[in-house]
mmCIF file of C-alpha atoms in Angstrom:
data_model
loop_
_atom_site.group_PDB
_atom_site.id
_atom_site.type_symbol
_atom_site.label_atom_id
_atom_site.label_comp_id
_atom_site.label_asym_id
_atom_site.label_seq_id
_atom_site.Cartn_x
_atom_site.Cartn_y
_atom_site.Cartn_z
ATOM 1 C CA UNK A 1 25.232 29.442 71.539
ATOM 2 C CA UNK A 2 22.718 26.649 72.225
ATOM 3 C CA UNK A 3 22.182 23.476 70.206
ATOM 4 C CA UNK A 4 18.613 22.241 70.114
ATOM 5 C CA UNK A 5 16.459 19.713 68.400
ATOM 6 C CA UNK A 6 17.043 16.317 66.916
ATOM 7 C CA UNK A 7 17.695 15.441 63.319
ATOM 8 C CA UNK A 8 15.241 13.644 61.121
ATOM 9 C CA UNK A 9 16.995 10.678 59.517
ATOM 10 C CA UNK A 10 16.243 12.059 56.050
ATOM 11 C CA UNK A 11 17.942 15.419 56.519
ATOM 12 C CA UNK A 12 20.889 17.066 58.228
ATOM 13 C CA UNK A 13 19.304 20.491 57.923
ATOM 14 C CA UNK A 14 20.059 23.044 60.620
ATOM 15 C CA UNK A 15 18.254 26.339 61.174
ATOM 16 C CA UNK A 16 20.470 29.121 62.529
ATOM 17 C CA UNK A 17 18.452 31.640 64.554
ATOM 18 C CA UNK A 18 20.028 35.055 65.150
ATOM 19 C CA UNK A 19 18.204 37.512 67.417
ATOM 20 C CA UNK A 20 19.232 39.623 70.412
ATOM 21 C CA UNK A 21 15.876 38.928 72.100
ATOM 22 C CA UNK A 22 16.308 35.825 74.284
ATOM 23 C CA UNK A 23 12.547 35.232 74.395
ATOM 24 C CA UNK A 24 12.375 35.171 70.585
ATOM 25 C CA UNK A 25 15.337 32.815 70.376
ATOM 26 C CA UNK A 26 13.769 30.418 72.859
ATOM 27 C CA UNK A 27 10.305 30.471 71.285
ATOM 28 C CA UNK A 28 11.564 29.824 67.743
ATOM 29 C CA UNK A 29 13.976 27.168 68.944
ATOM 30 C CA UNK A 30 11.275 25.332 70.898
ATOM 31 C CA UNK A 31 8.882 25.604 67.958
ATOM 32 C CA UNK A 32 11.378 24.094 65.524
ATOM 33 C CA UNK A 33 12.376 21.436 68.045
ATOM 34 C CA UNK A 34 8.725 20.419 68.359
ATOM 35 C CA UNK A 35 8.693 19.296 64.720
ATOM 36 C CA UNK A 36 12.145 17.728 64.780
ATOM 37 C CA UNK A 37 14.190 20.478 63.126
ATOM 38 C CA UNK A 38 17.691 20.893 64.544
ATOM 39 C CA UNK A 39 18.615 24.482 65.285
ATOM 40 C CA UNK A 40 21.306 26.667 66.790
ATOM 41 C CA UNK A 41 20.689 30.025 68.410
ATOM 42 C CA UNK A 42 22.876 33.132 68.498
ATOM 43 C CA UNK A 43 22.295 36.271 70.538
ATOM 44 C CA UNK A 44 24.233 38.409 68.056
ATOM 45 C CA UNK A 45 25.304 38.508 64.438
ATOM 46 C CA UNK A 46 28.900 38.831 65.627
ATOM 47 C CA UNK A 47 28.741 35.435 67.344
ATOM 48 C CA UNK A 48 27.180 33.811 64.307
ATOM 49 C CA UNK A 49 29.715 35.272 61.892
ATOM 50 C CA UNK A 50 32.547 34.060 64.121
ATOM 51 C CA UNK A 51 31.124 30.547 63.858
ATOM 52 C CA UNK A 52 30.404 30.925 60.137
ATOM 53 C CA UNK A 53 33.979 31.771 59.239
ATOM 54 C CA UNK A 54 35.264 28.792 61.203
ATOM 55 C CA UNK A 55 32.679 26.246 60.017
ATOM 56 C CA UNK A 56 32.220 24.415 56.744
ATOM 57 C CA UNK A 57 28.885 26.055 55.973
ATOM 58 C CA UNK A 58 29.004 25.473 52.224
ATOM 59 C CA UNK A 59 28.320 21.791 52.906
ATOM 60 C CA UNK A 60 25.458 22.471 55.293
ATOM 61 C CA UNK A 61 21.758 22.198 54.459
ATOM 62 C CA UNK A 62 19.352 24.477 56.279
ATOM 63 C CA UNK A 63 18.591 28.179 56.542
ATOM 64 C CA UNK A 64 19.185 31.314 58.612
ATOM 65 C CA UNK A 65 16.463 33.158 60.537
ATOM 66 C CA UNK A 66 17.888 36.652 60.956
ATOM 67 C CA UNK A 67 16.554 39.616 62.931
ATOM 68 C CA UNK A 68 17.026 43.062 61.403
ATOM 69 C CA UNK A 69 17.531 45.268 64.458
ATOM 70 C CA UNK A 70 20.359 44.113 66.719
ATOM 71 C CA UNK A 71 23.152 45.936 68.553
ATOM 72 C CA UNK A 72 26.570 45.683 66.980
ATOM 73 C CA UNK A 73 26.245 44.138 63.542
ATOM 74 C CA UNK A 74 22.606 44.425 62.474
ATOM 75 C CA UNK A 75 20.775 42.036 60.169
ATOM 76 C CA UNK A 76 21.445 44.040 57.021
ATOM 77 C CA UNK A 77 25.188 44.182 57.655
ATOM 78 C CA UNK A 78 25.207 40.495 58.568
ATOM 79 C CA UNK A 79 23.525 39.665 55.271
ATOM 80 C CA UNK A 80 26.045 41.802 53.387
ATOM 81 C CA UNK A 81 28.932 39.971 55.030
ATOM 82 C CA UNK A 82 27.343 36.594 54.339
ATOM 83 C CA UNK A 83 26.905 37.521 50.679
ATOM 84 C CA UNK A 84 30.601 38.418 50.562
ATOM 85 C CA UNK A 85 31.359 34.956 51.956
ATOM 86 C CA UNK A 86 29.264 33.377 49.163
ATOM 87 C CA UNK A 87 26.743 32.076 51.674
ATOM 88 C CA UNK A 88 24.340 29.588 50.052
ATOM 89 C CA UNK A 89 21.982 29.176 53.005
ATOM 90 C CA UNK A 90 18.614 30.900 52.418
ATOM 91 C CA UNK A 91 17.972 33.798 54.803
ATOM 92 C CA UNK A 92 14.564 34.451 56.353
ATOM 93 C CA UNK A 93 14.430 38.005 57.685
ATOM 94 C CA UNK A 94 12.448 38.762 60.844
ATOM 95 C CA UNK A 95 11.492 42.395 61.263
ATOM 96 C CA UNK A 96 9.383 44.830 63.248
ATOM 97 C CA UNK A 97 6.737 46.848 61.402
ATOM 98 C CA UNK A 98 8.925 49.934 61.119
ATOM 99 C CA UNK A 99 11.709 47.960 59.482
ATOM 100 C CA UNK A 100 9.729 46.698 56.487
ATOM 101 C CA UNK A 101 11.588 48.961 54.003
ATOM 102 C CA UNK A 102 14.868 47.425 55.210
ATOM 103 C CA UNK A 103 13.385 43.953 54.909
ATOM 104 C CA UNK A 104 12.380 44.689 51.337
ATOM 105 C CA UNK A 105 15.926 45.842 50.618
ATOM 106 C CA UNK A 106 17.183 42.607 52.163
ATOM 107 C CA UNK A 107 14.957 40.681 49.745
ATOM 108 C CA UNK A 108 16.485 42.622 46.854
ATOM 109 C CA UNK A 109 19.901 41.641 48.221
ATOM 110 C CA UNK A 110 18.986 37.973 48.048
ATOM 111 C CA UNK A 111 17.033 37.143 51.218
ATOM 112 C CA UNK A 112 14.618 34.248 50.775
ATOM 113 C CA UNK A 113 11.688 35.715 52.721
ATOM 114 C CA UNK A 114 10.767 38.166 55.448
ATOM 115 C CA UNK A 115 8.066 38.353 58.078
ATOM 116 C CA UNK A 116 6.900 40.945 60.552
ATOM 117 C CA UNK A 117 6.802 40.485 64.294
ATOM 118 C CA UNK A 118 4.653 39.226 65.849
ATOM 119 C CA UNK A 119 4.220 36.364 63.395
ATOM 120 C CA UNK A 120 2.071 33.261 63.495
ATOM 121 C CA UNK A 121 3.933 30.065 64.275
ATOM 122 C CA UNK A 122 2.652 28.349 61.150
ATOM 123 C CA UNK A 123 3.779 31.271 58.984
ATOM 124 C CA UNK A 124 7.303 30.919 60.303
ATOM 125 C CA UNK A 125 7.291 27.131 59.956
ATOM 126 C CA UNK A 126 6.086 27.338 56.365
ATOM 127 C CA UNK A 127 8.778 29.865 55.429
ATOM 128 C CA UNK A 128 11.518 27.896 57.180
ATOM 129 C CA UNK A 129 10.471 24.619 55.547
ATOM 130 C CA UNK A 130 10.451 26.212 52.089
ATOM 131 C CA UNK A 131 13.899 27.691 52.776
ATOM 132 C CA UNK A 132 15.207 24.300 53.883
ATOM 133 C CA UNK A 133 13.740 22.659 50.780
ATOM 134 C CA UNK A 134 15.507 25.222 48.618
ATOM 135 C CA UNK A 135 18.765 24.650 50.495
ATOM 136 C CA UNK A 136 18.549 20.891 50.006
ATOM 137 C CA UNK A 137 17.814 21.364 46.307
ATOM 138 C CA UNK A 138 20.773 23.737 45.936
ATOM 139 C CA UNK A 139 23.024 21.359 47.869
ATOM 140 C CA UNK A 140 22.103 18.440 45.626
ATOM 141 C CA UNK A 141 22.615 20.578 42.537
ATOM 142 C CA UNK A 142 26.095 21.586 43.713
ATOM 143 C CA UNK A 143 26.950 17.946 44.424
ATOM 144 C CA UNK A 144 25.744 17.037 40.943
ATOM 145 C CA UNK A 145 27.858 19.776 39.368
ATOM 146 C CA UNK A 146 30.922 18.727 41.390
ATOM 147 C CA UNK A 147 30.454 15.152 40.180
ATOM 148 C CA UNK A 148 30.234 16.302 36.560
ATOM 149 C CA UNK A 149 33.326 18.485 37.054
ATOM 150 C CA UNK A 150 35.225 15.428 38.269
ATOM 151 C CA UNK A 151 34.032 13.468 35.243
ATOM 152 C CA UNK A 152 35.169 16.221 32.885
ATOM 153 C CA UNK A 153 38.542 16.310 34.642
ATOM 154 C CA UNK A 154 38.941 12.605 33.850
ATOM 155 C CA UNK A 155 38.714 13.228 30.098
ATOM 156 C CA UNK A 156 41.804 13.182 27.934
ATOM 157 C CA UNK A 157 42.738 16.357 26.103
ATOM 158 C CA UNK A 158 41.388 14.947 22.830
ATOM 159 C CA UNK A 159 38.160 13.781 24.469
ATOM 160 C CA UNK A 160 37.637 17.248 25.909
ATOM 161 C CA UNK A 161 38.193 18.804 22.484
ATOM 162 C CA UNK A 162 35.664 16.373 21.052
ATOM 163 C CA UNK A 163 33.184 17.212 23.793
ATOM 164 C CA UNK A 164 33.492 20.925 23.061
ATOM 165 C CA UNK A 165 32.818 20.271 19.389
ATOM 166 C CA UNK A 166 29.831 18.058 20.193
ATOM 167 C CA UNK A 167 28.339 20.770 22.386
ATOM 168 C CA UNK A 168 28.830 23.221 19.522
ATOM 169 C CA UNK A 169 26.625 20.940 17.413
ATOM 170 C CA UNK A 170 29.315 19.820 14.987
ATOM 171 C CA UNK A 171 28.970 16.577 13.050
ATOM 172 C CA UNK A 172 31.453 13.725 13.323
ATOM 173 C CA UNK A 173 32.883 14.689 9.939
ATOM 174 C CA UNK A 174 33.291 18.333 10.978
ATOM 175 C CA UNK A 175 34.950 17.269 14.230
ATOM 176 C CA UNK A 176 37.275 14.914 12.378
ATOM 177 C CA UNK A 177 38.287 17.681 9.986
ATOM 178 C CA UNK A 178 38.829 20.207 12.781
ATOM 179 C CA UNK A 179 40.882 17.864 14.959
ATOM 180 C CA UNK A 180 42.628 16.201 12.010
ATOM 181 C CA UNK A 181 41.526 12.709 13.042
ATOM 182 C CA UNK A 182 39.377 10.029 11.419
ATOM 183 C CA UNK A 183 35.620 9.862 11.851
ATOM 184 C CA UNK A 184 36.075 6.427 13.427
ATOM 185 C CA UNK A 185 38.337 7.998 16.064
ATOM 186 C CA UNK A 186 35.691 10.643 16.684
ATOM 187 C CA UNK A 187 33.155 7.873 17.242
ATOM 188 C CA UNK A 188 35.473 6.223 19.760
ATOM 189 C CA UNK A 189 35.987 9.521 21.582
ATOM 190 C CA UNK A 190 32.235 10.118 21.678
ATOM 191 C CA UNK A 191 31.605 6.663 23.096
ATOM 192 C CA UNK A 192 34.227 7.320 25.764
ATOM 193 C CA UNK A 193 32.621 10.676 26.531
ATOM 194 C CA UNK A 194 29.221 9.103 27.088
ATOM 195 C CA UNK A 195 30.683 6.545 29.455
ATOM 196 C CA UNK A 196 32.966 8.865 31.437
ATOM 197 C CA UNK A 197 30.316 11.581 31.723
ATOM 198 C CA UNK A 198 27.673 8.996 32.668
ATOM 199 C CA UNK A 199 25.385 10.430 30.011
ATOM 200 C CA UNK A 200 22.309 8.533 28.856
ATOM 201 C CA UNK A 201 21.842 10.529 25.645
ATOM 202 C CA UNK A 202 23.380 13.318 23.590
ATOM 203 C CA UNK A 203 20.982 15.819 25.165
ATOM 204 C CA UNK A 204 21.988 14.581 28.624
ATOM 205 C CA UNK A 205 25.674 14.945 27.729
ATOM 206 C CA UNK A 206 25.171 18.536 26.625
ATOM 207 C CA UNK A 207 23.166 19.336 29.766
ATOM 208 C CA UNK A 208 25.925 17.961 31.999
ATOM 209 C CA UNK A 209 28.487 20.091 30.175
ATOM 210 C CA UNK A 210 26.349 23.235 30.407
ATOM 211 C CA UNK A 211 25.584 22.643 34.078
ATOM 212 C CA UNK A 212 29.308 22.767 34.790
ATOM 213 C CA UNK A 213 30.340 25.663 32.581
ATOM 214 C CA UNK A 214 27.288 27.840 33.231
ATOM 215 C CA UNK A 215 27.781 27.555 37.005
ATOM 216 C CA UNK A 216 31.547 28.098 37.271
#
């Protein structure tokens, strides 16, 4: 495994390049290095998967550039194993002309993009940058959801019941009747909800709630 490139201050993104062709590894690595993208190269899927299991990849921003045809574990099997590990890094498939049907299947299995060898440098750079952008967006979204989960965990049992009722569209009176409390108490709970959830409006509060429970 070789580490290459230097990080831009605005991103910790890493591109993981997996290909059994040393010339391909070197050319892609040098290309990415030339525009300041950090990357790591692997001569086999086996080596990458060994690193993946040991590393904290769910916190990493970046993408994977994965060759289809390799000895041992091929690109398709590697993708399958990564899916089983709940990999969130976008995968860009690199394929020879005869492997296009497999590349299309990889796309159906969740790959971000695929390109045929030989490819233009700019085509690869464009695909990789879009994959990194998606990874960063996903990473930020997961951080946002984790923050909202922590906020929900800070709610009292009664505040959580009130929140559930609010999301269901119930009025203060209906909530008071259901929870057997006064409307004034409901108002206090709602005010606490807005503060603890860091919500700027009722719509924002509901969105924060849905972001958590629709993604867990």
